XYZ file of C-alpha atoms in Angstrom:
586
model
C 10.455 -48.545 5.809
C 9.018 -48.937 2.555
C 6.605 -46.302 0.789
C 3.553 -48.232 1.710
C 4.000 -46.971 5.400
C 3.603 -43.670 4.823
C 0.686 -41.200 4.270
C -0.028 -37.693 3.602
C -2.249 -35.888 6.512
C -4.193 -32.912 5.411
C -5.758 -30.595 8.057
C -7.015 -27.469 8.191
C -6.891 -24.071 10.659
C -9.125 -22.861 12.081
C -9.584 -26.876 13.010
C -11.860 -27.974 10.438
C -14.049 -24.667 10.169
C -14.756 -22.587 7.218
C -16.796 -19.672 8.199
C -20.335 -18.351 6.416
C -19.469 -14.679 5.769
C -19.534 -12.066 3.428
C -16.248 -12.288 1.242
C -13.584 -10.014 3.020
C -9.900 -10.307 3.681
C -10.236 -11.788 7.268
C -12.394 -14.697 6.074
C -9.829 -17.181 5.299
C -8.571 -20.387 6.118
C -5.441 -22.447 6.420
C -4.728 -26.027 4.406
C -1.825 -28.198 5.346
C -0.201 -31.048 4.178
C 2.057 -33.229 6.095
C 4.007 -36.243 5.560
C 3.359 -38.932 8.513
C 3.605 -42.471 9.144
C 0.521 -44.250 7.971
C -0.031 -45.926 11.496
C -0.667 -42.482 13.028
C -2.990 -41.292 10.357
C -5.308 -44.477 9.588
C -8.301 -42.038 10.456
C -7.656 -40.225 7.412
C -7.867 -42.777 4.757
C -10.442 -42.995 2.259
C -10.819 -45.572 -0.859
C -9.845 -43.779 -4.216
C -12.927 -43.312 -6.878
C -11.099 -42.923 -10.094
C -14.665 -41.939 -11.653
C -14.771 -38.365 -9.858
C -11.863 -37.362 -11.945
C -11.360 -37.119 -15.664
C -7.979 -38.531 -15.861
C -6.261 -41.616 -15.166
C -3.901 -42.200 -12.550
C -1.142 -43.400 -14.457
C -1.364 -40.446 -16.574
C -1.143 -37.746 -13.961
C 1.739 -35.514 -12.764
C 2.592 -35.966 -9.119
C 0.348 -33.840 -7.116
C -2.731 -33.643 -4.926
C -6.164 -33.365 -6.077
C -8.495 -32.085 -3.682
C -12.372 -32.622 -4.266
C -14.821 -30.802 -2.833
C -19.118 -31.007 -2.673
C -20.416 -28.542 -4.531
C -23.616 -26.544 -4.115
C -25.238 -24.826 -1.350
C -26.958 -27.475 0.519
C -25.842 -28.484 4.013
C -23.332 -31.114 2.729
C -21.937 -28.898 0.336
C -18.733 -26.505 0.981
C -19.754 -24.075 -1.575
C -20.776 -23.419 -4.998
C -18.608 -24.184 -8.031
C -18.074 -20.319 -9.039
C -17.432 -19.926 -5.562
C -14.570 -22.140 -5.337
C -13.316 -21.037 -8.998
C -13.069 -17.690 -7.223
C -11.423 -18.447 -4.640
C -7.139 -18.774 -4.489
C -4.525 -19.536 -2.358
C -0.831 -18.288 -1.391
C 1.583 -20.563 -0.476
C 2.873 -20.360 3.109
C 5.595 -23.074 3.329
C 6.738 -25.494 0.560
C 9.289 -23.568 -1.827
C 7.687 -24.025 -5.420
C 4.209 -25.854 -4.583
C 0.928 -23.687 -6.087
C -2.217 -24.642 -5.169
C -4.981 -23.940 -8.241
C -8.520 -24.486 -9.302
C -9.338 -26.984 -12.298
C -12.326 -26.358 -13.838
C -12.176 -29.575 -16.115
C -11.946 -31.485 -12.820
C -13.909 -29.648 -10.378
C -11.266 -29.498 -7.814
C -8.425 -27.769 -6.513
C -4.632 -29.456 -7.893
C -1.723 -29.074 -5.419
C 1.503 -29.074 -7.256
C 4.770 -29.814 -6.320
C 8.239 -28.645 -7.664
C 9.686 -30.767 -10.571
C 11.030 -34.052 -9.584
C 9.912 -33.734 -5.827
C 9.340 -36.519 -3.545
C 8.056 -35.901 -0.183
C 11.179 -35.929 2.502
C 10.090 -36.979 6.202
C 8.460 -34.859 8.114
C 7.735 -32.352 5.103
C 4.916 -29.760 5.336
C 3.388 -27.682 2.326
C 0.921 -25.407 3.642
C -1.608 -22.959 1.365
C -3.508 -19.973 2.871
C -6.841 -19.121 1.117
C -7.342 -15.396 0.364
C -10.999 -14.322 1.285
C -12.675 -17.494 1.042
C -16.915 -17.075 0.510
C -19.629 -19.633 0.715
C -23.180 -19.251 0.732
C -24.044 -22.659 1.749
C -25.918 -23.445 4.584
C -24.687 -23.819 7.530
C -23.448 -27.819 8.381
C -20.788 -30.044 7.646
C -19.254 -31.394 4.448
C -16.116 -33.278 3.496
C -12.925 -32.684 2.114
C -10.922 -35.338 -0.341
C -7.643 -35.493 -0.703
C -5.910 -37.484 -3.334
C -2.058 -37.685 -3.453
C -1.341 -39.006 -7.182
C 1.945 -40.269 -7.998
C 4.680 -39.872 -5.157
C 7.049 -42.495 -5.505
C 7.658 -42.875 -1.415
C 3.708 -42.225 -0.300
C 1.038 -44.729 -0.379
C -1.810 -44.143 -2.809
C -4.648 -43.113 -0.706
C -7.426 -40.547 -0.189
C -7.334 -38.656 2.810
C -10.706 -37.202 4.025
C -10.922 -34.237 6.227
C -14.495 -33.262 7.710
C -15.340 -29.480 7.267
C -17.953 -27.611 9.416
C -19.663 -24.446 7.800
C -20.307 -22.002 10.589
C -21.472 -18.523 10.852
C -18.053 -16.790 12.699
C -18.702 -15.674 16.356
C -19.833 -11.875 16.186
C -19.586 -9.541 18.798
C -22.098 -7.090 17.274
C -21.618 -4.619 20.222
C -19.876 -4.209 23.821
C -20.025 -1.116 25.751
C -19.880 0.455 29.220
C -22.327 3.206 30.115
C -21.020 5.490 31.527
C -17.436 4.930 30.468
C -16.034 7.261 33.475
C -17.134 7.086 36.667
C -16.439 8.065 40.325
C -14.627 5.046 42.170
C -17.248 3.260 44.412
C -19.814 3.860 41.464
C -21.580 1.727 38.996
C -21.474 1.523 35.155
C -23.665 -0.782 33.008
C -22.090 -3.028 30.437
C -24.363 -4.030 27.248
C -23.363 -6.642 24.895
C -24.763 -8.329 21.892
C -22.842 -11.614 20.304
C -24.162 -13.526 17.495
C -23.177 -17.642 16.395
C -22.230 -17.838 20.240
C -22.764 -20.503 22.996
C -20.827 -19.316 25.473
C -20.014 -15.702 26.356
C -17.638 -14.483 29.288
C -16.753 -11.493 30.940
C -13.378 -10.857 33.022
C -14.684 -9.786 36.727
C -18.604 -11.090 36.140
C -18.215 -14.367 34.845
C -20.484 -16.383 32.150
C -23.093 -14.536 30.800
C -25.758 -14.792 28.186
C -25.124 -13.690 24.713
C -27.168 -10.774 24.814
C -27.941 -8.742 28.107
C -26.256 -6.224 30.421
C -25.014 -5.906 33.741
C -24.198 -3.249 36.676
C -20.656 -3.275 37.891
C -19.118 -1.451 40.547
C -15.691 0.070 39.628
C -12.687 0.463 41.979
C -10.444 1.681 39.691
C -9.343 1.794 36.082
C -10.914 -1.490 34.741
C -10.207 -3.411 31.393
C -13.297 -5.733 30.900
C -12.812 -8.637 27.942
C -15.643 -10.151 26.333
C -14.975 -13.681 25.445
C -17.462 -15.357 22.866
C -17.097 -19.222 21.725
C -19.471 -21.328 19.694
C -19.822 -25.119 19.556
C -16.547 -25.656 17.692
C -14.470 -24.139 20.314
C -13.865 -20.880 18.086
C -13.613 -17.922 19.870
C -13.796 -13.954 19.584
C -13.092 -11.041 22.071
C -13.319 -7.279 22.441
C -12.249 -5.242 25.102
C -13.231 -1.944 26.812
C -11.891 0.336 29.578
C -13.587 2.008 32.013
C -11.873 4.882 33.484
C -12.463 7.223 36.740
C -13.385 10.572 37.364
C -11.009 12.736 39.044
C -11.029 12.441 42.800
C -12.151 15.424 44.990
C -11.652 16.143 48.433
C -13.412 18.639 50.766
C -11.673 19.791 54.100
C -13.269 21.391 56.956
C -13.449 21.722 60.482
C -16.148 22.973 63.754
C -13.986 25.764 64.298
C -11.088 27.548 62.358
C -9.829 29.271 65.520
C -8.085 27.146 68.110
C -6.681 27.701 71.514
C -3.271 25.939 72.403
C -4.599 22.502 74.198
C -8.040 22.945 73.064
C -9.192 20.420 70.249
C -11.068 20.665 67.051
C -12.833 18.184 64.845
C -11.938 18.181 61.203
C -14.219 16.589 58.699
C -13.601 15.778 55.169
C -15.171 14.337 52.280
C -14.008 12.707 49.121
C -14.969 11.750 45.768
C -13.787 9.092 43.506
C -10.878 8.450 45.842
C -8.658 5.225 46.510
C -7.057 6.668 49.630
C -6.817 9.624 51.649
C -3.960 11.259 53.527
C -4.219 14.321 56.063
C -1.296 15.783 57.394
C 0.180 16.339 59.759
C -0.861 14.199 62.306
C -3.627 11.860 61.104
C -1.711 10.112 58.014
C -3.852 7.691 55.890
C -7.978 7.725 56.904
C -10.702 6.653 55.520
C -12.051 8.181 52.205
C -14.561 10.298 53.980
C -15.074 10.894 57.843
C -14.035 12.935 60.971
C -11.449 13.098 63.358
C -11.046 15.191 66.855
C -6.967 16.524 66.710
C -4.920 18.966 68.750
C -3.520 20.847 66.580
C 0.295 20.963 65.882
C -0.068 23.468 62.871
C -1.959 26.144 61.624
C -2.371 23.934 58.167
C -3.828 20.842 57.335
C -3.807 19.352 53.980
C -5.998 16.843 52.541
C -4.985 14.436 49.686
C -7.154 12.365 47.563
C -5.463 9.774 45.216
C -7.582 8.149 42.205
C -7.416 8.474 38.714
C -7.837 10.776 35.939
C -9.469 8.450 33.797
C -6.758 5.696 33.380
C -3.978 8.024 34.953
C -3.173 8.072 38.574
C -4.137 11.553 40.140
C -4.143 13.415 43.121
C -6.621 15.955 44.356
C -5.177 18.267 47.153
C -7.322 20.924 49.657
C -5.792 22.874 52.547
C -7.467 23.989 55.770
C -6.051 27.301 57.152
C -6.408 27.476 60.995
C -5.772 30.682 63.381
C -4.719 30.531 66.850
C -6.864 32.269 69.040
C -5.824 33.157 72.855
C -9.578 33.446 73.630
C -10.541 30.492 76.046
C -13.638 29.473 76.876
C -13.784 28.931 80.594
C -17.412 28.112 80.990
C -21.262 29.115 82.143
C -21.952 31.745 84.401
C -24.580 30.939 87.184
C -26.496 33.190 89.604
C -27.169 36.215 87.037
C -29.330 36.143 83.730
C -27.293 38.646 81.573
C -30.008 38.014 78.529
C -32.240 40.330 80.744
C -29.931 43.486 79.758
C -31.194 44.281 76.219
C -30.809 48.018 77.012
C -28.193 50.145 75.172
C -25.408 49.915 77.693
C -21.548 49.379 77.785
C -21.891 46.635 79.799
C -18.388 46.908 82.157
C -17.181 44.731 84.807
C -15.244 46.224 87.412
C -12.737 45.348 90.037
C -13.303 46.407 93.733
C -11.817 44.623 96.869
C -10.827 41.350 95.059
C -14.033 40.574 93.481
C -15.554 41.598 90.294
C -18.967 43.664 89.753
C -21.572 44.141 87.168
C -25.110 45.998 87.296
C -27.785 44.354 85.287
C -31.493 44.481 85.071
C -31.179 47.237 88.015
C -29.207 44.830 90.443
C -25.829 45.147 91.509
C -24.203 41.536 91.343
C -20.598 40.464 92.845
C -18.479 37.577 91.753
C -15.040 36.064 92.845
C -14.318 34.225 89.731
C -16.322 35.547 87.402
C -18.499 32.504 86.791
C -20.624 32.529 90.103
C -22.543 35.699 90.626
C -24.434 36.796 93.531
C -26.935 39.524 94.125
C -25.546 42.580 96.191
C -28.288 45.350 96.108
C -30.674 46.229 93.719
C -31.537 49.499 92.812
C -34.714 51.041 93.697
C -36.116 53.888 91.536
C -39.057 56.241 92.259
C -42.131 56.238 89.943
C -40.932 59.275 88.330
C -37.517 58.041 87.126
C -36.538 55.790 84.438
C -33.359 53.750 83.604
C -33.321 53.797 79.663
C -29.623 53.454 78.769
C -26.511 53.943 81.109
C -22.774 53.221 81.927
C -21.254 52.226 85.022
C -17.574 52.775 86.665
C -16.196 52.080 89.930
C -14.532 55.184 91.963
C -13.145 54.633 95.113
C -15.449 52.617 97.232
C -18.406 53.602 95.154
C -20.314 51.964 92.344
C -21.579 54.485 89.986
C -24.258 54.135 87.661
C -25.112 57.172 85.153
C -28.304 57.571 82.896
C -31.081 57.755 85.027
C -34.104 60.163 83.789
C -36.062 61.972 86.263
C -39.451 63.378 85.175
C -39.872 67.127 84.850
C -35.696 67.500 85.605
C -33.362 69.009 83.231
C -30.851 66.807 84.744
C -29.383 63.060 83.984
C -29.494 61.374 87.835
C -26.493 59.373 88.781
C -26.902 56.382 91.208
C -24.166 55.653 93.506
C -23.791 52.616 95.731
C -21.463 52.726 98.679
C -19.799 49.606 99.074
C -18.894 50.342 102.904
C -22.189 51.968 103.765
C -24.143 49.492 101.263
C -26.691 52.034 100.343
C -27.730 53.732 96.768
C -27.939 57.387 96.443
C -29.095 59.255 93.333
C -28.561 62.898 92.465
C -28.431 64.996 89.786
C -25.598 64.820 87.470
C -25.542 66.818 84.007
C -27.893 68.773 82.265
C -30.287 66.398 79.909
C -28.761 66.962 76.360
C -31.355 64.546 75.308
C -28.893 61.401 74.539
C -28.428 59.183 77.575
C -25.799 56.930 75.529
C -22.935 57.932 77.140
C -20.289 56.231 78.713
C -18.510 56.198 82.033
C -14.728 55.349 82.858
C -12.204 55.859 85.716
C -8.857 57.594 85.465
C -6.906 57.717 88.624
C -10.012 57.514 91.304
C -11.686 60.337 89.169
C -15.076 59.435 87.132
C -15.340 60.618 83.410
C -18.450 60.794 81.629
C -18.346 60.629 77.847
C -21.354 62.119 75.870
C -21.777 62.724 72.415
C -22.779 66.234 70.783
C -21.726 66.380 67.447
C -19.361 67.277 66.591
C -17.933 67.138 70.258
C -17.428 64.711 72.440
C -17.619 66.103 76.059
C -16.095 64.553 78.853
C -17.891 65.544 82.704
C -16.513 64.708 86.048
C -17.823 65.516 89.588
C -14.480 67.156 90.228
C -15.394 69.860 87.617
C -18.812 70.956 89.685
C -21.143 73.377 87.854
C -23.503 74.615 90.382
C -22.935 71.316 92.314
C -23.203 69.341 89.257
C -20.741 67.089 87.043
C -18.796 70.131 85.073
C -17.387 69.400 81.741
C -13.480 69.282 82.043
C -12.261 68.497 78.379
C -13.705 67.542 74.825
C -12.502 65.619 71.430
C -13.755 67.405 68.329
C -14.196 65.485 65.233
C -16.976 65.994 63.010
C -16.988 62.633 61.037
C -17.460 60.141 64.475
C -20.689 59.000 64.990
C -20.171 56.289 67.632
C -17.463 56.157 70.183
C -15.842 54.245 73.266
C -13.891 55.539 76.306
C -11.346 54.178 78.729
C -8.302 54.444 80.763
C -4.724 53.174 81.192
C -2.759 54.307 84.166
C -2.739 57.956 84.066
C -4.183 58.069 80.202
C -7.660 58.798 79.047
C -8.736 56.951 75.907
C -11.188 57.640 73.026
C -11.966 55.655 70.584
C -14.259 57.069 67.472
C -15.664 55.512 64.610
C -15.465 57.555 61.654
C -18.759 57.587 59.305
C -16.553 58.251 55.935
C -14.677 55.123 56.042
C -15.879 53.068 58.728
C -12.552 52.440 60.274
C -11.783 53.520 64.232
C -9.409 56.216 65.391
C -7.820 56.067 68.617
C -6.618 59.040 70.511
C -4.742 59.511 73.577
C -5.389 62.761 75.879
C -1.883 63.474 76.693
C -0.014 66.603 78.033
C -0.707 69.001 75.352
C -3.960 67.361 74.125
C -5.033 64.661 72.201
C -2.550 62.489 70.452
C -3.818 60.510 67.581
C -2.612 56.664 68.313
C -3.927 55.297 64.913
C -6.715 53.891 62.923
C -7.849 50.189 62.397
C -7.334 48.982 58.572
C -10.316 47.409 59.187
C -13.860 48.551 58.944
C -15.808 47.843 62.237
C -19.199 47.468 61.756
C -21.385 47.201 64.992
C -19.870 47.869 68.546
C -16.522 47.897 69.934
C -14.619 48.267 73.053
C -11.690 49.249 74.779
C -9.846 46.997 77.683
C -6.830 47.729 78.978
C -4.500 45.156 80.681
C -0.801 44.446 81.463
C -0.299 48.138 80.512
C -1.405 47.318 77.267
C -4.958 48.946 75.564
C -6.866 46.588 73.065
C -9.747 47.500 70.875
C -12.243 44.968 71.050
C -14.927 44.302 68.105
C -17.069 41.550 67.638
C -14.607 39.635 65.077
C -11.203 40.211 66.615
C -9.117 42.334 69.451
C -6.136 44.612 68.283
C -3.191 45.771 70.220
C -3.494 49.458 69.929
C 0.226 49.736 70.923
C 0.960 48.938 66.827
C -2.967 48.588 65.328
C -1.419 45.178 63.815
C -1.380 42.272 66.540
C -4.859 41.200 65.512
C -6.107 38.448 67.712
C -9.450 36.506 66.015
C -12.496 35.802 68.355
C -13.968 32.560 68.180
C -17.042 32.103 67.874
C -17.675 35.560 66.398
C -19.596 38.028 68.843
C -22.908 39.446 67.725
C -22.385 42.355 66.022
C -24.882 44.224 67.242
C -24.542 43.067 70.678
C -21.983 44.539 73.006
C -20.706 41.872 75.485
C -19.458 42.503 79.473
C -16.066 42.904 79.285
C -13.609 43.824 81.856
C -10.275 42.683 83.543
C -9.372 40.797 86.218
C -5.455 39.859 87.355
C -4.509 41.566 84.247
C -6.318 38.891 82.245
C -8.935 40.707 80.118
C -12.116 38.655 79.549
C -15.702 38.845 77.964
C -19.100 37.579 78.832
C -21.902 36.931 76.171
C -25.463 37.556 76.630
C -26.040 33.606 77.238
C -23.601 34.034 80.039
C -20.475 32.262 78.231
C -17.052 33.468 79.583
C -14.026 33.392 77.861
C -10.797 34.717 78.892
C -7.725 36.220 76.869
C -4.752 33.930 77.689
C -1.745 34.451 75.444
């Protein structure tokens, strides 16, 4: 192939674009010369005008002469001063140089000595901080190839476009850390661009803002493009707040076989697991469970910024032996508002209680019927009282008779089905005593500090109940009495520390059984069953054999209202003011 068949192709990167920008190291372009067959590059050819250069071709050394349109107009590339201040670094082509020639007002590209272009040869040069003040528009660069023996002598023309660079003034997210599922606002402003895209959003205006929902740590990239296809990119990352998790239930106590409802609520979580049983659940919700464990844990998975993070919480349940049996009928327990011990007593296979001056009977503790109403004379009142069963008699102690020095006792004979009222003990000004029964003998405890005195009908004094024994404690302020087998118990609340001390009457006097390790506020009551004495409070029931085996009661009882208590078939039970029956089933 002859030399007439080849030409040197000239190309500029970025593709035929130079930027109008202040002088900076990153404001540069690359010019490249490549030997190619003539048939592939005819569009680059232009007639040579010798008059534009101050030399004759036959006198010039081999080289490439690059002429520019100089000035600050739309068709100019740059001023002569700006061109002369631009330097180039050789990228490819060992021994090649590219320098400015003031006499010829052009750049001269000089090859090494005795160089002829071999086939597919390239030489390229990188401008160093090119700078122009010319107006935005287009211009033409002309390259003249002189005295290369194997290259057809032609001028190559390259169109150049002057553009302001795409400039992303700002691209921000506010806030830059949000809870999962919440929104952040992306804001941006781009100059010298025709199109803008944001990943996950799509095409947007060059100046604007957009609220987006964050489902996890997200990298947003803004891509801006001008009419020449030149792009600029900026990226930011929106992180996520740490997840939080709450776990609670409609009850912290449960009985075997009963269900409770768990509730949970999380923030900034991608997923939530609850163990045991439930596994993965919705990030917030509720579920009914039959507890398999006393401890349930909830784990919320998410992120701390962009790093995976998990938050955990635990719910501690407590198994209680108290079981809700149902609503009582036939008696309105809320009518009894007096300060009474509210005992339920067993006789003849039935249970009995005294409420609102009426004796009631039940075979199952749920359904009650009226047995007999106690009719008092007009000169009698029943302000506070206590009850018990002795033999075939239901006893009510605490009637006050006008002008009498004695507290009256009412006795109901189950066989004769009649009430009788008689004097019992001297009126000490305190009718808030308590009755119990030990081995068929009734005991009435009355407090007269520092003594808790016990009266019985057997210890007859002038035909009245007589004092048979006493317990002395100067610190006690309230008390409760009960019996188990042949033993009499006295539980006293001590003013100084708030604890309850329990004593048992033995053959040689009172025996100290122990003291609670919890402060007792409000009422307390002893219940005996299956050979064990228990102490019940508004919050828990404790086994008096060891004072440790406490069984919580749920829901908490009213501290200022003592419930109705008793034992049926060796099962302790209580009934609330609202008539709800609870049984103690281990």
